[in-house]
Every structure is written in C-alpha cells, then in structure tokens.
XYZ file of C-alpha atoms in Angstrom:
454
model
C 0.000 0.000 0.000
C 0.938 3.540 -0.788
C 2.843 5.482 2.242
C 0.772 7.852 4.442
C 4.251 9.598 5.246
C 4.179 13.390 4.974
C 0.611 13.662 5.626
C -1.208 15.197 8.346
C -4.379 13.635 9.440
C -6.882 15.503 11.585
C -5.273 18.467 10.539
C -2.955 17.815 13.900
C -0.968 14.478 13.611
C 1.848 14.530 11.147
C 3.150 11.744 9.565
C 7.075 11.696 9.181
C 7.854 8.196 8.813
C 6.675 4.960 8.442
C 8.554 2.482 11.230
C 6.391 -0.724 10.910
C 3.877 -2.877 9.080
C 1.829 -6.079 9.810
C -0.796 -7.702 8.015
C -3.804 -5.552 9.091
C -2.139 -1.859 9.945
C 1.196 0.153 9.364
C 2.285 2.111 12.152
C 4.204 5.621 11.904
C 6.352 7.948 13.659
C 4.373 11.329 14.746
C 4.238 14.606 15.557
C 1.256 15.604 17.174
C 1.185 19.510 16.496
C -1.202 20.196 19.567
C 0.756 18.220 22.513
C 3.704 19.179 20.669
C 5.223 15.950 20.700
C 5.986 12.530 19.209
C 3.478 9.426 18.957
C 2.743 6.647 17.144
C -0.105 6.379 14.969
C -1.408 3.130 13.551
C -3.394 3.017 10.361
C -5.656 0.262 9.500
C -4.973 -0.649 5.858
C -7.134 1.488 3.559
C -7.781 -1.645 1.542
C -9.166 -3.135 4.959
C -11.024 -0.120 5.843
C -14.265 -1.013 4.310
C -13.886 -4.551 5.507
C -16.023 -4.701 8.617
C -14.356 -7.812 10.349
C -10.921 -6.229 10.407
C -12.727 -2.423 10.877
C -14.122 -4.083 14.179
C -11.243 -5.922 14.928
C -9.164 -2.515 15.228
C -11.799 -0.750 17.030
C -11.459 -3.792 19.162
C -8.054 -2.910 20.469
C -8.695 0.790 20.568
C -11.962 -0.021 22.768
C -9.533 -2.417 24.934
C -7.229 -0.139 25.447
C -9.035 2.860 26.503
C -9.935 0.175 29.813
C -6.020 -0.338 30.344
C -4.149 2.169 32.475
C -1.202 0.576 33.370
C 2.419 1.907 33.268
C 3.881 -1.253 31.367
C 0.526 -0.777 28.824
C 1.497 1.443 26.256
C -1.189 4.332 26.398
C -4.225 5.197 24.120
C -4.509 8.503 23.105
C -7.497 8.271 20.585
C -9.237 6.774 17.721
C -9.994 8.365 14.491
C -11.057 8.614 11.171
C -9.897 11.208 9.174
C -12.036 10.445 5.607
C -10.988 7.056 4.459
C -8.085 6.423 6.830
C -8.852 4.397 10.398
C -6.261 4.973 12.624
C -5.374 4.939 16.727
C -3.322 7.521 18.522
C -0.825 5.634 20.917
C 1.963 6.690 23.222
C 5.400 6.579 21.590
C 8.263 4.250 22.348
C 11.922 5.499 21.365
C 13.626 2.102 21.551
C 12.988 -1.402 20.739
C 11.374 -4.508 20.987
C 12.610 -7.766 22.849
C 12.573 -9.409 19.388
C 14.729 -7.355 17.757
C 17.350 -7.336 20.810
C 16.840 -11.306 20.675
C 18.083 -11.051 16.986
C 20.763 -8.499 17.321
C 22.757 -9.418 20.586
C 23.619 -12.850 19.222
C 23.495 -14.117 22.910
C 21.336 -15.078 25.560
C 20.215 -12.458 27.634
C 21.132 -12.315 31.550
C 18.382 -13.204 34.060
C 18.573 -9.957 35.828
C 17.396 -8.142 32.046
C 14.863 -11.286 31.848
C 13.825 -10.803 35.420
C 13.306 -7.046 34.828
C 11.453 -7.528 31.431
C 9.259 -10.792 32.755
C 8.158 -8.852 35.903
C 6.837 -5.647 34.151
C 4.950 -8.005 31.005
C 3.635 -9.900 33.854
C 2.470 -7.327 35.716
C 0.529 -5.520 32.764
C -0.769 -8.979 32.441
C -2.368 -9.463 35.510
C -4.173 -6.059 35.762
C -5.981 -6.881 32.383
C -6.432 -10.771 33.231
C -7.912 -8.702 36.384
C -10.002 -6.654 33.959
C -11.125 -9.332 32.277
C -8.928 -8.800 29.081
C -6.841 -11.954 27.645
C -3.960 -10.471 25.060
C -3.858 -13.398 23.120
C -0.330 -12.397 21.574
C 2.199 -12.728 23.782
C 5.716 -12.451 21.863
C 9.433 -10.740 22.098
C 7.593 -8.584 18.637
C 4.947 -6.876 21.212
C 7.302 -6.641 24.548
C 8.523 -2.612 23.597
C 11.958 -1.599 25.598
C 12.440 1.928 26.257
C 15.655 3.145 27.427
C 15.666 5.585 30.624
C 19.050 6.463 31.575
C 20.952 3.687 33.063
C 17.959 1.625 32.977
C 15.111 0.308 31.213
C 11.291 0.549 30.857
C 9.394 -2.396 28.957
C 5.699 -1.661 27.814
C 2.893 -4.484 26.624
C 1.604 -3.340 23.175
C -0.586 -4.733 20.242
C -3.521 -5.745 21.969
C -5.202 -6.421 18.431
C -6.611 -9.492 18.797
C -6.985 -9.621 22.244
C -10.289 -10.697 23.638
C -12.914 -9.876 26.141
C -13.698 -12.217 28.849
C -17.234 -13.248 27.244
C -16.050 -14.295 23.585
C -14.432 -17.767 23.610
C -11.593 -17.764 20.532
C -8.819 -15.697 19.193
C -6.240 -15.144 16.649
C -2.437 -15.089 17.375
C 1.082 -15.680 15.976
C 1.060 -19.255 15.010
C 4.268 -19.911 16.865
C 3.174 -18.598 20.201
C -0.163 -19.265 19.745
C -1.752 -21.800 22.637
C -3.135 -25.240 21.603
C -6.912 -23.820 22.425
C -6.437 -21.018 20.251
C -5.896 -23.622 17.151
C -8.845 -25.761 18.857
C -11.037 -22.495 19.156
C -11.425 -23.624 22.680
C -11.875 -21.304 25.798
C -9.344 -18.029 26.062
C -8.421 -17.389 29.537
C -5.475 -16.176 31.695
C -3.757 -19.438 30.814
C -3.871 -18.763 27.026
C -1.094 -16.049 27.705
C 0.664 -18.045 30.340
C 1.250 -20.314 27.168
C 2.308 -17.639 25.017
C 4.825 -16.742 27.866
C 6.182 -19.812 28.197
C 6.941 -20.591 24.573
C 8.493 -16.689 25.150
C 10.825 -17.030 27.659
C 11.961 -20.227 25.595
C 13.117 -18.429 22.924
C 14.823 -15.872 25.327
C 16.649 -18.808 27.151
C 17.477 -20.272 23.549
C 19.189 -17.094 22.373
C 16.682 -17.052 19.787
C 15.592 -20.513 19.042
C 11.713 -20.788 19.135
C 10.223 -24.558 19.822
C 7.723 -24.710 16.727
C 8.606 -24.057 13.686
C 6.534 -26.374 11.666
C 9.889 -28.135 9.988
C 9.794 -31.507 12.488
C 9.912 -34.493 9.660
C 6.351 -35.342 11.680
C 4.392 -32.786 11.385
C 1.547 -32.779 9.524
C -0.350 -30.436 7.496
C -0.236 -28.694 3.943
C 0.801 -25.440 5.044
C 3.831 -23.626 7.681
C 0.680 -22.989 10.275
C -0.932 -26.028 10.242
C 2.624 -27.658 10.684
C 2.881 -25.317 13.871
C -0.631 -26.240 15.055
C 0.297 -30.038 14.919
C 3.606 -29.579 16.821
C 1.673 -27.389 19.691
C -0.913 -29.593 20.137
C 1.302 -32.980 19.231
C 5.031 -32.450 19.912
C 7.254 -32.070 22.913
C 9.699 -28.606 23.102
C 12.846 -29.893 21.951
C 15.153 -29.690 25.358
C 16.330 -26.677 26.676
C 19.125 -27.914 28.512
C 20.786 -29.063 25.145
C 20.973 -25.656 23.512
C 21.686 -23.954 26.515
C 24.002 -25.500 29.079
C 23.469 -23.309 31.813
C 19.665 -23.636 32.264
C 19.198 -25.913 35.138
C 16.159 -28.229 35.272
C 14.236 -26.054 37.397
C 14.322 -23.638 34.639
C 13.570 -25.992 32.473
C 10.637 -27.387 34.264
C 9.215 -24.038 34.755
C 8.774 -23.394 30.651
C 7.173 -26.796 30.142
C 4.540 -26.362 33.139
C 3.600 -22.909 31.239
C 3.650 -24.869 27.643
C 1.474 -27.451 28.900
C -0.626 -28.507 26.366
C -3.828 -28.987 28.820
C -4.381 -26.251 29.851
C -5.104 -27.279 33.376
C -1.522 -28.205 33.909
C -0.060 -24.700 33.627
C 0.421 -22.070 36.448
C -3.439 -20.545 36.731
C -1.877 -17.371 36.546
C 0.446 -14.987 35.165
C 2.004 -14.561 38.917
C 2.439 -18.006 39.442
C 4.585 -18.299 36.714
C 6.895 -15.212 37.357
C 6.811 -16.441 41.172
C 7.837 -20.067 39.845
C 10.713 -18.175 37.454
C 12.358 -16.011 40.073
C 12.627 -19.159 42.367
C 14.463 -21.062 39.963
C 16.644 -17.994 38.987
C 18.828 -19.545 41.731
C 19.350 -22.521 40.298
C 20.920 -21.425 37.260
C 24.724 -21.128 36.420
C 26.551 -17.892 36.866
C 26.683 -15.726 33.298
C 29.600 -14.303 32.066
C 29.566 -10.815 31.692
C 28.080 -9.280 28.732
C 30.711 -7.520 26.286
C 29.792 -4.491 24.742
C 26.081 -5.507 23.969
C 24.177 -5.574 27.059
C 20.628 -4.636 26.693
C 20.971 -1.403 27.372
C 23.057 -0.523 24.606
C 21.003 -2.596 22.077
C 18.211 -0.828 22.869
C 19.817 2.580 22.550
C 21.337 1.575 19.436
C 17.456 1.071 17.914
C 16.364 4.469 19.474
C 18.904 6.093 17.274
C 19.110 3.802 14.111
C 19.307 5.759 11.447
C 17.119 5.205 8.312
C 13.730 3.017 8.688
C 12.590 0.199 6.077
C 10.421 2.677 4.145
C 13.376 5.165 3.666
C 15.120 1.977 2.225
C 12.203 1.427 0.020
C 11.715 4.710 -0.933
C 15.928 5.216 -1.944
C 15.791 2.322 -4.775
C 12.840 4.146 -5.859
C 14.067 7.246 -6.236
C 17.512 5.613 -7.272
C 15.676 4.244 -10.332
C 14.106 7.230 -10.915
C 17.363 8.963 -10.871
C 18.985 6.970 -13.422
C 15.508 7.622 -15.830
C 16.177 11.255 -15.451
C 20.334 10.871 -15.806
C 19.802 8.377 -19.379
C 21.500 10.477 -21.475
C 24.244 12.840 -20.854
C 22.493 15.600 -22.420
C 19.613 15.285 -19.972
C 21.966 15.196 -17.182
C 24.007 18.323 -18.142
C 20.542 20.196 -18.356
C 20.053 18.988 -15.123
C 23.096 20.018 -13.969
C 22.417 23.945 -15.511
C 19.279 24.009 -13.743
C 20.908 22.544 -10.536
C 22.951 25.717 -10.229
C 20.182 28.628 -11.283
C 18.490 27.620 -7.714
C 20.996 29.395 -5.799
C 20.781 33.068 -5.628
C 23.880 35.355 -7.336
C 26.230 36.831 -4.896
C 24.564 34.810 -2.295
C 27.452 32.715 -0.777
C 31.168 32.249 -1.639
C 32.489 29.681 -4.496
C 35.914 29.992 -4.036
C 38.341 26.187 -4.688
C 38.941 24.076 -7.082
C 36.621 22.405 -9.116
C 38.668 19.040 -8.786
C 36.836 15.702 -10.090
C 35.985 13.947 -6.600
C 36.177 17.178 -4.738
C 32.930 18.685 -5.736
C 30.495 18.607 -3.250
C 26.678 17.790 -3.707
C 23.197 17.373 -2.147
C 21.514 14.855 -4.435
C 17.836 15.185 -3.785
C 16.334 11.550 -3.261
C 12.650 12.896 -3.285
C 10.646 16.352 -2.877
C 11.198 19.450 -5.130
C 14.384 18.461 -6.908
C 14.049 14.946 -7.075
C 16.929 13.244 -8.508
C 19.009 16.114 -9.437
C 22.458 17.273 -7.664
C 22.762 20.724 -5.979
C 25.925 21.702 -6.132
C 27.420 22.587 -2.106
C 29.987 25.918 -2.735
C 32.248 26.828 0.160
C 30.611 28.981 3.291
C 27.225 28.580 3.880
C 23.901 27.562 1.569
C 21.209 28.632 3.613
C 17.509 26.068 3.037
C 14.185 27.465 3.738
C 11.232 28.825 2.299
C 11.730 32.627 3.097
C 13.500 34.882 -0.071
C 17.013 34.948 1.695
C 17.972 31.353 1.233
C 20.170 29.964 -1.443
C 18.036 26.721 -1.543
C 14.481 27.811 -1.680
C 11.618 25.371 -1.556
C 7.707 25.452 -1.349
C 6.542 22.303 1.147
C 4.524 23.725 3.715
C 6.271 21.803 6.616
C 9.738 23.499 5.784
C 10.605 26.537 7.616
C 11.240 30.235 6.249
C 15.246 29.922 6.872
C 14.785 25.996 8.123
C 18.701 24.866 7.952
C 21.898 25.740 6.401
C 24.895 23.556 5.246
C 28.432 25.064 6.375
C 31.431 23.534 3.939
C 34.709 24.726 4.910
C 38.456 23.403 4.325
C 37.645 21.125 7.388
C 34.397 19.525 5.999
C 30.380 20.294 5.721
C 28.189 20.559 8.204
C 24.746 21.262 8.558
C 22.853 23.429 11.140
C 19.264 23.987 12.047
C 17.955 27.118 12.342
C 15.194 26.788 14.587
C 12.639 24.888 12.146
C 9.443 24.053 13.367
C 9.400 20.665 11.695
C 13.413 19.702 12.832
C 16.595 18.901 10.524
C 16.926 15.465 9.889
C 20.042 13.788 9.544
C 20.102 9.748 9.230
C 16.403 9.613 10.576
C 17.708 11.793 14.025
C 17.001 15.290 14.657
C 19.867 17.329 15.196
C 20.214 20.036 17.908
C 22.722 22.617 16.675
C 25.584 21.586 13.972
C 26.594 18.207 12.903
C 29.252 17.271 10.410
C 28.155 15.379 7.227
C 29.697 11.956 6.328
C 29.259 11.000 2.147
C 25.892 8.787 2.140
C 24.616 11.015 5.141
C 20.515 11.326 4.331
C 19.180 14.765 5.237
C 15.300 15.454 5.757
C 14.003 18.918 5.448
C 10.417 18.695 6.514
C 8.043 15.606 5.224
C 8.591 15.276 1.516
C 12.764 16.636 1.042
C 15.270 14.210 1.267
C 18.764 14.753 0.379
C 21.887 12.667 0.412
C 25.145 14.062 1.004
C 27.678 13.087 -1.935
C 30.738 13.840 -3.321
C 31.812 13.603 -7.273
C-alpha cells in the first residue's frame, strides 16, 4: 500500500515516517502539532477499511485499550477517522522490541534483564487478566523496551486481537499461539501463560523458538498447520541441550507454562513469574556481557538511522534517478538548472573544481528529485523565506529551516530553529553536525537529500 508519510491527518498528527507494518495496519512515527510531541499512529490498511471484520477488529483494540491504564501498557490517546483512513493515537516508544534485541545481541540475555522484562509483562498482564482482558499475543515482537538512563522501561503493546472475557476464541502468531487457540477452545489467563512460556523459551534459547513447523512429523499442507500439529502434538525440543546453563528447574518451569492442557499450567500470570524467580537460583553464573548488554542494544534502535520505508523509498528514487540521468544531455541540463536555484552573490564559491572534490546534495525525493545541488564553500542557507540559497515550497519546511556550512575542514549542517526539525540519518539534530558521504538529510516531510561527493 501507498505510504501515508508526509501527511497530516486531523489536521494535527503529522506523519514523518513509516517504522512498521503487519498484516492488518502500518504504524508511523508522529508529531502531534497540539501536545507538541511525538506518537505513534497506527493506520488500519485502507484496503481493509471497508472490511467490517478487520474495521471491528481494530476498534477492538482501541476499545480495549481505553480500559487499560497501566504503566507497562502502552497508552491510548485516541481513535480516528480522518475520511478514508482508520487509525489509533498511541503513546510513543523510542527504543525497541525484545525481538529485535533477541536477533541483534547474538546471545542469551542475563536473568537480571529477563527478570526485569518478565516482571513488568507480567504485571501488565495481571491487571488486564484482572479486567477481564486476555492479550492473546504474547511475543518478544509486542514486549517494547524503552531506554531511561541507566535503565530500562518495557511496555505491553498490540492488543489487536486480544479478547474480552465473554467471547471464547482468538487469533495469534502461530508460533506462540496456545493449543486452544488452534482448537477455538476457551481463552483465559492461561492462554497467555502459554504464550509466555513458549516466550521465555526463545529468550533462554538465544533465539531458538520450539515450533517451527519443519519436524519431519508434522503434519499439514501449510507452515501454520505444521505449527498447530507440533503445539498440540510435539514435545519442546530440550532446553538444557541448547543452553548448558539452564538448570532443570528452569527448564521445568517453561514446560509447566507450555502445557498442552491447559489445566496443567500455572493458573496465573504470577504463578509463573513467582515459579521463574525461584528457579533464577538454580541457574549457572553468566559471564559478563561484552559491549552488547541490553541497554546498549536498545539505545542503538532508538537512534538507528534510516527506517525500512526510507530503504524502500531510496531504490525508488535511485531508479528514478537513473531515468532522469539516461543520457548525458539530460543530465548536463540537469546540472544547468541545478545551479540557477541558488541566488547570485549569495554565498562564496571559491576552490577548485577538482573531479571527486565537488560537493553535492543529491535530492532523493521532494522538489528536486533526482538532481544534484551543487554545495559551494561557506554557507547555503535552506528554507522557504527569499534569503535562502536553496528555496523550496513544502509547507512543513521553515522560512530559513537549515543551512549547510562547507569549509576546508568539511560540511556541516545546522538547524535554524525549524518548526518541523533537521533530519540527519532519521535523528534530529540540535545545533551543527558534520556530514559523512551517504549522510541522508530530511528537510520537513517530503525533502530528502543525500550528502555526496563527485
């Protein structure tokens, strides 16, 4: 589906990028011009919108959410419809998820972090179990780590398919997904308990998740109804093999919560972090982590630097680029309009025009998409307003929005106080920051520039 980024629904919430997508919503970064400050706003796929079982089903978790105040809940704000786009207000995380630290540490994490991140998941747990709310989709994907100082804060989020107390069956990821959910037998607090359990596996595992759907017995024509048959059929393969320090406590304590009746689990979401901190004690000493704890992961993701979308949206505009650059006559035309943009007298142009030593903004999308602005020495002031030396017209840009500084030392670029902020590799800037070659500026929702040198 076409990207919502640069738009501003309501009139309020602006749209700067787009940071994730599932099967029923895409979920972006921003700025909500009244609170003056960041959120994230899911959108329910416009091709879904007119679809009432997944219009109700997002309604759903926008009406469950609005009965969850919980500080490890991340908040509800409000739901929406601006014409034909659906979409739900929520608080904004600048970090992670457990998944992604999972995938990137390359190790297991220590029990202290698992402790931390157990207790807080478990407590958000038990006030909706206590509110009669079941999440129904339990993984590392929808446990959100937010980095506060020398510690860490982890919120419970995606509570799209979760269910109400008085409707029987839900929906789920296949591979945490409980054997009554494939059944459509009765949700309760012991559906997540599952869902926990196969959890905290893969956390123990470094990664490794018990069902796959690739055992040589499983049956079924397709990867979920391989999973189902290993839930509801197969044993976990052992713990203690891929991990050597898990003790058999441990181990015990992730097959009572994978129990496949659900009468044999822990009743509650208590019981099982009760039954996990116990038989923290039994388990070998960990080595010190080296350079990756969880902290520093998690920072890491708060300031990575360009999104999947920008990705997306660079071979585009790559491919567009070498349409408008076919022929070299085309490309020197470009290049004569390049320079009439800047303003005569404007700035200094003084060095040598040395192959390799030019310097260039080459404008990825927005006003001068796919050409290169040429950077002279001094300073090349951006903005909307009549004294800049790069003018453009988008709304969200500033009157004198940012400048780039190139001197014998290197370029830079400064914001001047925009509204909107200066971009640089998906981070605002505060101030100055030097430019690298393959740095990607944003000026407002719609300019994007790389930083290049020919």
């Amino acid at each position: 589906m076409e990207s919502l980024s640069g738009r501003t629904l309501q009139g309020r919430y602006f749209l700067r990028e787009l940071v994730g997508s599932g099967g029923m919503a895409d979920v972006y970064l921003a700025w909500d011009q009244l609170r003056n400050a960041k959120m994230a706003v899911k959108v329910l796929r416009r091709d879904l919108s007119s679809n009432t079982l997944f219009f109700d089903r997002f309604a759903n978790e926008a009406k469950i959410l609005r009965k969850l105040e919980h500080p490890n809940i991340v908040r509800l704000f409000e739901f929406e419809r601006d014409n034909e786009v659906a979409f739900i207000v929520m608080q904004w995380v600048d970090g992670s998820n457990l998944r992604q630290i999972i995938n990137k540490s390359h190790r297991i994490l220590s029990l202290e972090d698992c402790s931390q991140i157990l207790g807080s998941v478990c407590s958000a747990l038990h006030y909706a179990h206590e509110n009669r709310i079941y999440h129904c989709d339990i993984k590392p994907a929808n446990i959100m780590l937010d980095i506060k100082g020398n510690t860490f804060d982890t919120l419970l989020t995606d509570f799209g398919v979760a269910q109400l107390a008085d409707n029987l069956v839900g929906g789920g990821t296949p591979t945490y997904m409980a054997p009554e959910q494939f059944t459509e037998g009765n949700i309760d607090a012991r559906t997540d308990v599952y869902a926990l359990g196969v959890s905290l596996y893969e956390i123990l595992s470094g990664g490794i998740t018990p069902y796959k759907g690739l055992s040589p017995r499983s049956e079924g024509g397709t990867t979920k109804e391989r999973i189902a048959w290993e839930h509801l059929n197969s044993v976990p393969p052992s713990l203690m093999q891929i991990n050597p320090n898990c003790s058999p406590t441990m181990e015990r304590v992730v097959l009572t919560a994978m129990q496949k009746n659900p009468q044999k689990r822990f009743s509650s979401v208590m019981d099982f972090l009760n039954a996990f901190e116990q038989a923290r004690s039994t388990m070998a000493s960990e080595p010190a982590p080296v350079n990756n704890d969880i902290r520093s992961l998690i920072t890491q993701f708060s300031q990575q630097t360009i999104s999947a979308t920008t990705t997306i949206l660079d071979k585009i505009f790559r491919n567009e680029a070498v349409e408008q650059n076919s022929s070299p006559v085309e490309h020197n035309a470009s290049r004569r309009a390049d320079d009439s943009i800047y303003r005569k007298g404007s700035h200094t142009t003084s060095g040598m025009n040395v192959l390799g030593r030019n310097h260039y903004l080459y404008s990825r999308s927005g006003l001068f998409a796919g050409r290169r602005l040429p950077i002279g020495m001094g300073e090349t002031a951006i903005g909307r307003g009549t004294q800049v030396q790069i003018k453009l017209t988008e709304a969200t840009v500033s009157r004198r929005h940012a400048t780039i500084i190139r001197t014998m030392r290197g370029v830079y670029i400064r914001d001047d106080g925009s509204t909107m902020g200066t971009f640089v590799n998906g981070m605002r800037i505060s101030g100055t920051a030097q430019l690298k070659v393959g740095d990607i500026i944003q000026i407002g929702s719609q300019q994007i520039f790389e930083y290049t040198k020919g």
